[in-house]
Short mmCIF file of C-alpha atoms in Angstrom, two decimals:
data_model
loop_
_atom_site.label_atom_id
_atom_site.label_comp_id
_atom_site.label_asym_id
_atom_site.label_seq_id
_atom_site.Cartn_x
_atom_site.Cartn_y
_atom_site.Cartn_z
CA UNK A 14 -12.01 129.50 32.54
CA UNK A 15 -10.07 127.39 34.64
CA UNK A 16 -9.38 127.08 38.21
CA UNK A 17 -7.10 129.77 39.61
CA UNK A 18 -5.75 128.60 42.54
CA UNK A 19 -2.51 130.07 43.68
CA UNK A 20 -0.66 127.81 46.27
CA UNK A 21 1.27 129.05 49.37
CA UNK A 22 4.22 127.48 47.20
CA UNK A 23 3.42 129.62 44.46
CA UNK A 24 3.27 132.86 46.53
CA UNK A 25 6.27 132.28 48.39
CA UNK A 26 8.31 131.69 45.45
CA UNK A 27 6.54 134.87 43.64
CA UNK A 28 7.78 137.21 46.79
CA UNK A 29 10.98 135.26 46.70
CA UNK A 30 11.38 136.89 42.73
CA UNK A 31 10.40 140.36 43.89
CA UNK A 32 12.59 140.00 46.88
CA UNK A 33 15.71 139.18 44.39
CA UNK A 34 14.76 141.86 42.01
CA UNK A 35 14.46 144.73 45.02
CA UNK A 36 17.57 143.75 47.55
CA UNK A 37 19.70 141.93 44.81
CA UNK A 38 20.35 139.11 47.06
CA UNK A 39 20.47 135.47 46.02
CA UNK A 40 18.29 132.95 47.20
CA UNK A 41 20.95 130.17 45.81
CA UNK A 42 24.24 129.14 47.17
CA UNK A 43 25.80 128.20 50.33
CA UNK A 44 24.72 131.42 51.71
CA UNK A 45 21.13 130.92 50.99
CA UNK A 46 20.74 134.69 51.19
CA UNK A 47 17.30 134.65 50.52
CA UNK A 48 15.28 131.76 52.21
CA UNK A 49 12.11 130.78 53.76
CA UNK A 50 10.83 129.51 57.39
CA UNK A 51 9.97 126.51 58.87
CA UNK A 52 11.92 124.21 56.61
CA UNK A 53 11.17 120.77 57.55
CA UNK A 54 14.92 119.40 57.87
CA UNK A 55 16.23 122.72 59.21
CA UNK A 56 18.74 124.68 56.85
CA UNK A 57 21.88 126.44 58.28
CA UNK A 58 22.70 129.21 59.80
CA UNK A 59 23.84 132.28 59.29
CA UNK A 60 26.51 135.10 61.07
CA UNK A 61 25.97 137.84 62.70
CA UNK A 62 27.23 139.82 59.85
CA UNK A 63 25.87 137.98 56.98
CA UNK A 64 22.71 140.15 55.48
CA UNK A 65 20.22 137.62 55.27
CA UNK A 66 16.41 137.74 54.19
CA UNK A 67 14.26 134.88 55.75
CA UNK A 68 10.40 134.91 54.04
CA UNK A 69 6.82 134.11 55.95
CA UNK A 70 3.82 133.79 54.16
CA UNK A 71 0.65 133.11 55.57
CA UNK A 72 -3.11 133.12 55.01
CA UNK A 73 -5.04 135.80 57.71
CA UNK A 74 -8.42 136.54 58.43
CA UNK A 75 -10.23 139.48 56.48
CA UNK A 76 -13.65 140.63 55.71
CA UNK A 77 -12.92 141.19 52.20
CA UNK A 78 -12.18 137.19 52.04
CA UNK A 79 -15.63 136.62 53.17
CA UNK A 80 -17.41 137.65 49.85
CA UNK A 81 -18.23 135.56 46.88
CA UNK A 82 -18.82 136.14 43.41
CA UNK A 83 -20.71 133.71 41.85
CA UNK A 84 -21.00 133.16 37.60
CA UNK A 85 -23.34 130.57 36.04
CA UNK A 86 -21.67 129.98 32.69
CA UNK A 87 -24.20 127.97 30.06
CA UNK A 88 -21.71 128.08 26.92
CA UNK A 89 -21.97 125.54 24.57
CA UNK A 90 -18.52 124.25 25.45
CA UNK A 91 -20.00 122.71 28.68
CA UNK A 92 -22.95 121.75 27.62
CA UNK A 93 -25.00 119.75 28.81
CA UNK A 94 -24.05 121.05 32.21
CA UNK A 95 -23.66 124.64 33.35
CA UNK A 96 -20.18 125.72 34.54
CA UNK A 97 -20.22 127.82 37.76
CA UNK A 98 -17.18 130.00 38.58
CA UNK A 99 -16.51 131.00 42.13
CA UNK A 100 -14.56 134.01 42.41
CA UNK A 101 -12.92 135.65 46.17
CA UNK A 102 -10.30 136.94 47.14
CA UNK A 103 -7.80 135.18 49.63
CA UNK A 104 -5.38 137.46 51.80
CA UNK A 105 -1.94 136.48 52.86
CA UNK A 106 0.63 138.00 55.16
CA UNK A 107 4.02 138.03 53.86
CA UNK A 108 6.46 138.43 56.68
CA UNK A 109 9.78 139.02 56.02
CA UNK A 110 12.50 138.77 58.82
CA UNK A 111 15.61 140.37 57.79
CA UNK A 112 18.91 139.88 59.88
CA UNK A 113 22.77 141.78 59.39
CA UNK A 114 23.80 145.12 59.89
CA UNK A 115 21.80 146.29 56.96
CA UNK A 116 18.38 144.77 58.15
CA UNK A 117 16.94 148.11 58.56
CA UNK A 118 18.05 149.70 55.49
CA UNK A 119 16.82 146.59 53.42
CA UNK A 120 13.42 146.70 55.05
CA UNK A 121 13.05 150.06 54.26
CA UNK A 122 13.83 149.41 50.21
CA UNK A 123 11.55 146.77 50.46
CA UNK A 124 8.88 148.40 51.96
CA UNK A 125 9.03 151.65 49.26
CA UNK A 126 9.81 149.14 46.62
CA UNK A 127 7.19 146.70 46.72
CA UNK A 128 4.75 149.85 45.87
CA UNK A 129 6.94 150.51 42.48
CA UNK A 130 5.56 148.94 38.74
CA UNK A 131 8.27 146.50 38.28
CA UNK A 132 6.75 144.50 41.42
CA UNK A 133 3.37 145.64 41.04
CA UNK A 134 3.37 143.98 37.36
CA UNK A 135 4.85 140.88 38.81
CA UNK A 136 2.06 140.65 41.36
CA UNK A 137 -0.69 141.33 38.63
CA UNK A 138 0.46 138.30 36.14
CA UNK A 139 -0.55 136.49 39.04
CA UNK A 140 -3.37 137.83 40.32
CA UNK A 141 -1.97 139.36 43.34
CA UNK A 142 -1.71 142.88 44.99
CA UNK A 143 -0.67 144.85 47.75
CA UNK A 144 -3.03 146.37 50.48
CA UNK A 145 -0.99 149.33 50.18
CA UNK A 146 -0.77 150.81 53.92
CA UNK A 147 2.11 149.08 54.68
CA UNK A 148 3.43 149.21 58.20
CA UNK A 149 6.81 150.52 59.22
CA UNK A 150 9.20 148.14 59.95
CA UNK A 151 9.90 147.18 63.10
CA UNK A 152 13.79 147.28 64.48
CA UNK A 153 14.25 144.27 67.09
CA UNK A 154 17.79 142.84 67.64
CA UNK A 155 18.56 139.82 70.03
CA UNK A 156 20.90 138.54 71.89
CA UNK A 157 22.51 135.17 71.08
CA UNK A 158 25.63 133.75 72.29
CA UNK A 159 26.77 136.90 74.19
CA UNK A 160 26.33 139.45 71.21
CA UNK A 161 23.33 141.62 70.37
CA UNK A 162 22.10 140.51 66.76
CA UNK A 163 20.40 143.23 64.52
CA UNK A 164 16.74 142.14 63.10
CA UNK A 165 14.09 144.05 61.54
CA UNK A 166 10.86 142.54 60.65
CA UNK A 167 8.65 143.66 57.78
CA UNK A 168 5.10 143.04 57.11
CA UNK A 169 2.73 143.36 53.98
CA UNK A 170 -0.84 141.90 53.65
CA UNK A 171 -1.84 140.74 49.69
CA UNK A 172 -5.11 140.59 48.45
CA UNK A 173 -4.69 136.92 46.14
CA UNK A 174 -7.52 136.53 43.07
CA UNK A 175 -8.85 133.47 43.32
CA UNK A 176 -11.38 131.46 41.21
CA UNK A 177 -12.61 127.89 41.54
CA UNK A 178 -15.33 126.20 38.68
CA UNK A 179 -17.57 123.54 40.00
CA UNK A 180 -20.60 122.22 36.91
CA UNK A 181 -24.03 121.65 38.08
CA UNK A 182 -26.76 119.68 36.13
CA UNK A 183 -28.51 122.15 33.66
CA UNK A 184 -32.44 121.43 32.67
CA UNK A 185 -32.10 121.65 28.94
CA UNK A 186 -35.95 120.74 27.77
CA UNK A 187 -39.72 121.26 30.20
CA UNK A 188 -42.61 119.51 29.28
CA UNK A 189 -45.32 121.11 29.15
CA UNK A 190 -48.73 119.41 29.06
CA UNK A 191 -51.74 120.83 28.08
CA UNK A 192 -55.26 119.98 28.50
CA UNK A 193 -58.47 121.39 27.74
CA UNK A 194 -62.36 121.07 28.72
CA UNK A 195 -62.50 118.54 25.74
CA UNK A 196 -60.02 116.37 27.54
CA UNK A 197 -57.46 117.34 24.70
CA UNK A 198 -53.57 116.82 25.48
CA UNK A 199 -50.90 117.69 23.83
CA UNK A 200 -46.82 117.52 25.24
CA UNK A 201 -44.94 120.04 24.21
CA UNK A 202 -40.67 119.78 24.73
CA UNK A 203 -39.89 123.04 25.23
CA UNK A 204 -36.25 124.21 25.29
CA UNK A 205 -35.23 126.29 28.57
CA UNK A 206 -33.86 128.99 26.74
CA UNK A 207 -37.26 130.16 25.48
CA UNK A 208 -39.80 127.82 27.93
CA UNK A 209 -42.91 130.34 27.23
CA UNK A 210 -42.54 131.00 23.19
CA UNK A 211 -42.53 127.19 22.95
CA UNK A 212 -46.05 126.85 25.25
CA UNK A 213 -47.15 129.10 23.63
CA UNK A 214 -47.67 128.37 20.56
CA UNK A 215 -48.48 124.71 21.66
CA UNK A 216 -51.64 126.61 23.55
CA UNK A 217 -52.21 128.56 20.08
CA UNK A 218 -52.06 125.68 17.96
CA UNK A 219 -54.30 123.54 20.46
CA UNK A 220 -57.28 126.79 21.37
CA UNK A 221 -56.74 129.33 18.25
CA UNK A 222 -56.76 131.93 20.11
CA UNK A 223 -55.46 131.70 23.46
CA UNK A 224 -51.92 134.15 23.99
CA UNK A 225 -49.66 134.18 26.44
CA UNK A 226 -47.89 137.26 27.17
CA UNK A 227 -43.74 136.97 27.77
CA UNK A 228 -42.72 138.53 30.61
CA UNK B 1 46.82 118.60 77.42
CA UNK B 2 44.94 116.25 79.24
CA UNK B 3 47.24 112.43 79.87
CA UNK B 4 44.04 110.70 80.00
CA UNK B 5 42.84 109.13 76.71
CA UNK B 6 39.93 106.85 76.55
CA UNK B 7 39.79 106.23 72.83
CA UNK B 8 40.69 102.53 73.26
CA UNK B 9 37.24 102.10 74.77
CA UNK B 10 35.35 103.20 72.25
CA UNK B 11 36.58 100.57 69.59
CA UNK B 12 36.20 97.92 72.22
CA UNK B 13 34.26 94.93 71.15
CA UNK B 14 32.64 94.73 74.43
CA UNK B 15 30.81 97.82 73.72
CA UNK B 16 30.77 98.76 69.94
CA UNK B 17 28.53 98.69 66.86
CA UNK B 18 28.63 99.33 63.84
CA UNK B 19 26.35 101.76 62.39
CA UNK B 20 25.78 103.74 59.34
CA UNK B 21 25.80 107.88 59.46
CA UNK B 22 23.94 109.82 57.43
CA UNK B 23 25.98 112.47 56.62
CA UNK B 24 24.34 115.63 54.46
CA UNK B 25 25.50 118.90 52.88
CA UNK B 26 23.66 120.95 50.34
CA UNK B 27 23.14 124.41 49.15
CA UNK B 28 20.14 126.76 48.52
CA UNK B 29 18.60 126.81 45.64
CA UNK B 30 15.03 129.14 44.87
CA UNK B 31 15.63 130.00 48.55
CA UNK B 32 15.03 126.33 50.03
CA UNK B 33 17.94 123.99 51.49
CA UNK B 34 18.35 121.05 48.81
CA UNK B 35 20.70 118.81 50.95
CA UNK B 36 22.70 115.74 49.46
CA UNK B 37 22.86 112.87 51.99
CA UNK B 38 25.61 110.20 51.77
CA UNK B 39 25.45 107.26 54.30
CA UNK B 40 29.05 106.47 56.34
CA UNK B 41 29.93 102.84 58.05
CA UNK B 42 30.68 104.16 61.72
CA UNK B 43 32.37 101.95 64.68
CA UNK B 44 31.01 103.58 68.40
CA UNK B 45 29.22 102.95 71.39
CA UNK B 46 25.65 103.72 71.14
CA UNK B 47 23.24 103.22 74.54
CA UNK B 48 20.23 104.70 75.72
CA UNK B 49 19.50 108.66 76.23
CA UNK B 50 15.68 107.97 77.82
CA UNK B 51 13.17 105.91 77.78
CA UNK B 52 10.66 105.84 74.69
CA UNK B 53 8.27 108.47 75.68
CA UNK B 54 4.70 108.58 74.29
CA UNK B 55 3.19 112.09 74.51
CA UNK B 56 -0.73 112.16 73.73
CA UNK B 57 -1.22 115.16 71.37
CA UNK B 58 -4.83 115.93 70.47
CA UNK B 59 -4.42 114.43 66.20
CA UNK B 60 -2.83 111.50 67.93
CA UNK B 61 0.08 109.80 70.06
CA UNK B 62 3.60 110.99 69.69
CA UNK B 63 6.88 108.70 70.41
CA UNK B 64 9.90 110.89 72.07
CA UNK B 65 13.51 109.40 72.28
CA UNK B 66 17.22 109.96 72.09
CA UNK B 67 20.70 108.45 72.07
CA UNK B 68 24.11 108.91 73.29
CA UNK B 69 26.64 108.43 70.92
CA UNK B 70 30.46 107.81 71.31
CA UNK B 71 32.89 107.96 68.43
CA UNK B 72 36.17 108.59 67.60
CA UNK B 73 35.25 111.82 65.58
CA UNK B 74 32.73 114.61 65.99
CA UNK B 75 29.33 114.21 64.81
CA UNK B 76 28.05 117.37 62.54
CA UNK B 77 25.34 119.27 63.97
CA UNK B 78 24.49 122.30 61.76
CA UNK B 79 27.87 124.04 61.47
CA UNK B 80 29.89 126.52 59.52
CA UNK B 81 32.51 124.83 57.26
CA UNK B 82 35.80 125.19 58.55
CA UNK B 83 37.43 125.10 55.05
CA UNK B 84 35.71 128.64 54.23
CA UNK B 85 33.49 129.63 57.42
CA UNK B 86 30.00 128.86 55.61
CA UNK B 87 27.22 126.97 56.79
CA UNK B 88 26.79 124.28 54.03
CA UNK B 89 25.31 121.17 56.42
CA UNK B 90 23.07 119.34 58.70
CA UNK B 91 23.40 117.83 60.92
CA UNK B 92 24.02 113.99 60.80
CA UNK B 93 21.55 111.06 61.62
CA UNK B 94 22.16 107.83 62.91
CA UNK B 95 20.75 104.88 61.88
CA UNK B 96 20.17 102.56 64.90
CA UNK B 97 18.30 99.26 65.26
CA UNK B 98 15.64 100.79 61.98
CA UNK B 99 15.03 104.15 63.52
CA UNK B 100 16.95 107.40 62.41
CA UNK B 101 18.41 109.57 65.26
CA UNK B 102 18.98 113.40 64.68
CA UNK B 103 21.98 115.01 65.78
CA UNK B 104 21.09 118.01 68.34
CA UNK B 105 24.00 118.27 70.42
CA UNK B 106 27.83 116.85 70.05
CA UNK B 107 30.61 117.94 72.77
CA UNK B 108 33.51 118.12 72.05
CA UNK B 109 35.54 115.86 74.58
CA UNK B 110 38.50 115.21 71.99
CA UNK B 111 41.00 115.93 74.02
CA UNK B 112 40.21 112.81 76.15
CA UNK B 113 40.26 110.88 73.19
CA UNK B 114 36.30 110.28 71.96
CA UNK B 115 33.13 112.65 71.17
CA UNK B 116 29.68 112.57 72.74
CA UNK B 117 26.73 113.14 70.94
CA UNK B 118 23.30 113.28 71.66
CA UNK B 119 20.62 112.18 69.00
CA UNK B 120 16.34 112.65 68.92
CA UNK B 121 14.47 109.89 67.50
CA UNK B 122 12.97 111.47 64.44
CA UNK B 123 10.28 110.22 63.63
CA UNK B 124 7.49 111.05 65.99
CA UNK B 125 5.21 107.50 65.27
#
């Protein structure tokens, strides 16, 4: 297998899809109904009565990001080295801050939604799901320019599959070298896969009667 | 209405440039702001906001800076069309002696004949 590496550019445009699909909103247009934070240039605005959807996403601490699964793969196909697959799981907030007179209502869809198969088989494709205790959301309007703004805030943490493959030298052959009290030698190139069944018939063939047990 | 109009000043050799404004409008597409930027030949008076400022950030130095900008028409900052009450822009740059200029703040003094805009240096090295 190869890497699996989901970027934040990835994720944000995967919760940008499930976003569309839940709200119906459009993330294209002059509107930009649908949009993400932090743009470099800026983007425009919005007003006070346009529903709009802005989307966060961002890696957080976790203990269950701390563990690592580690497989040595010695297939043929990467021969002669040995393919080792790293395996974790990353998890990422996904904030999303929701303004208009609707901001409640479309947190709350959102927030049942997200728990529903259509977006639970979008997340699997990619190796993604939802820690599924998913906090309320949270109602806090502003004031700008003399008027009170409405703004909730929704939050969901994702557990993100994750697998990276490194290859590490592999020791193919031993040799094993065998001597006895009559100053005999004899090499033997025995194969890693079965290191004592070569030896020991090398010993056998060399004493006549010498056995090694396998382990 | 105010009798006082100072336009003549601002096209008066003795204190104009010429300079080119980068003038950009987009729309979203996938969610992110895909602007389309078209440079415009622009006669004002440009002069100092501040000094050049360096500000020592831990990853490394910083250079702060801005403009004042007179012209005959309003500079864009981020703002709704007025054809159809959408945002569809950013705000303009200026392009002055190689360094771009963002547009952060333009009043409105049009009824005295001119505009006054104020512009950050934007790029922070």
């Amino acid at each position: 297998m190869a890497d699996h590496v989901l970027t934040k550019e990835d994720l944000e445009n995967l919760f940008r899809d499930i976003t569309e699909e839940i709200t119906g909103f459009s993330p294209d247009g002059k509107k930009g109904q649908i949009r993400f934070g932090y743009p470099e240039e800026g983007q425009p605005g919005f007003e006070r009565n346009d529903d709009t959807v802005c989307i966060v996403v961002s890696p957080v601490d976790n203990p269950y990001d701390k563990q690592r699964n580690t497989f040595e793969n010695t297939d043929v196909e990467f021969a002669p080295d040995c393919n080792v697959e790293t395996t974790y799981t990353r998890v990422f907030q996904v904030a999303w801050m929701v303004f208009g007179p609707n901001s409640y209502d479309i947190t709350d869809k959102l927030k049942c939604e997200l728990l529903w198969e259509t977006a639970l088989n979008t997340m699997d494709e990619m190796a993604v799901a939802p820690l599924t205790e998913i906090e309320g959301p949270a109602y806090m309007p502003f004031n700008f320019q003399g008027r009170w703004w409405e703004r909730t805030d929704l939050r969901a943490l994702f557990n993100v599959g994750t697998q990276r493959d490194h290859t590490v030298g592999f020791i193919e052959t031993v040799d094993v070298l065998i001597y006895t009290d009559q100053g005999l030698q004899r090499t033997v190139h025995a194969p890693t896969d079965q290191p004592l069944a070569g030896a020991a018939n090398a010993i056998a063939s060399v004493t006549g009667n010498l056995q090694i047990e396998e382990p | 209405m105010p009798r006082l109009d100072i336009s003549e000043v601002i096209n008066d050799p003795d204190f104009c440039s010429d300079f080119i404004v980068h003038r950009t409008t987009g729309t979203f597409v996938g969610g992110r702001f895909t602007p389309t930027t078209t440079p415009l030949p622009v006669t004002g008076i440009i002069e100092p906001h501040d000094e050049k400022e360096i500000v020592q950030l831990p990853p490394g130095d910083s250079i702060q800076g801005s403009i004042d900008i007179y012209t005959h028409k309003q500079l864009n900052t981020t703002i709704l069309a007025k054809e159809t009450w959408e945002p569809d822009r950013l705000s303009d740059e200026v392009e002055w002696h190689g360094y771009r200029y963002k547009v952060i703040n333009s009043l409105p003094w049009g009824d005295f004949g001119y505009y006054r805009s104020l512009a950050v240096r934007k790029f922070g090295a």
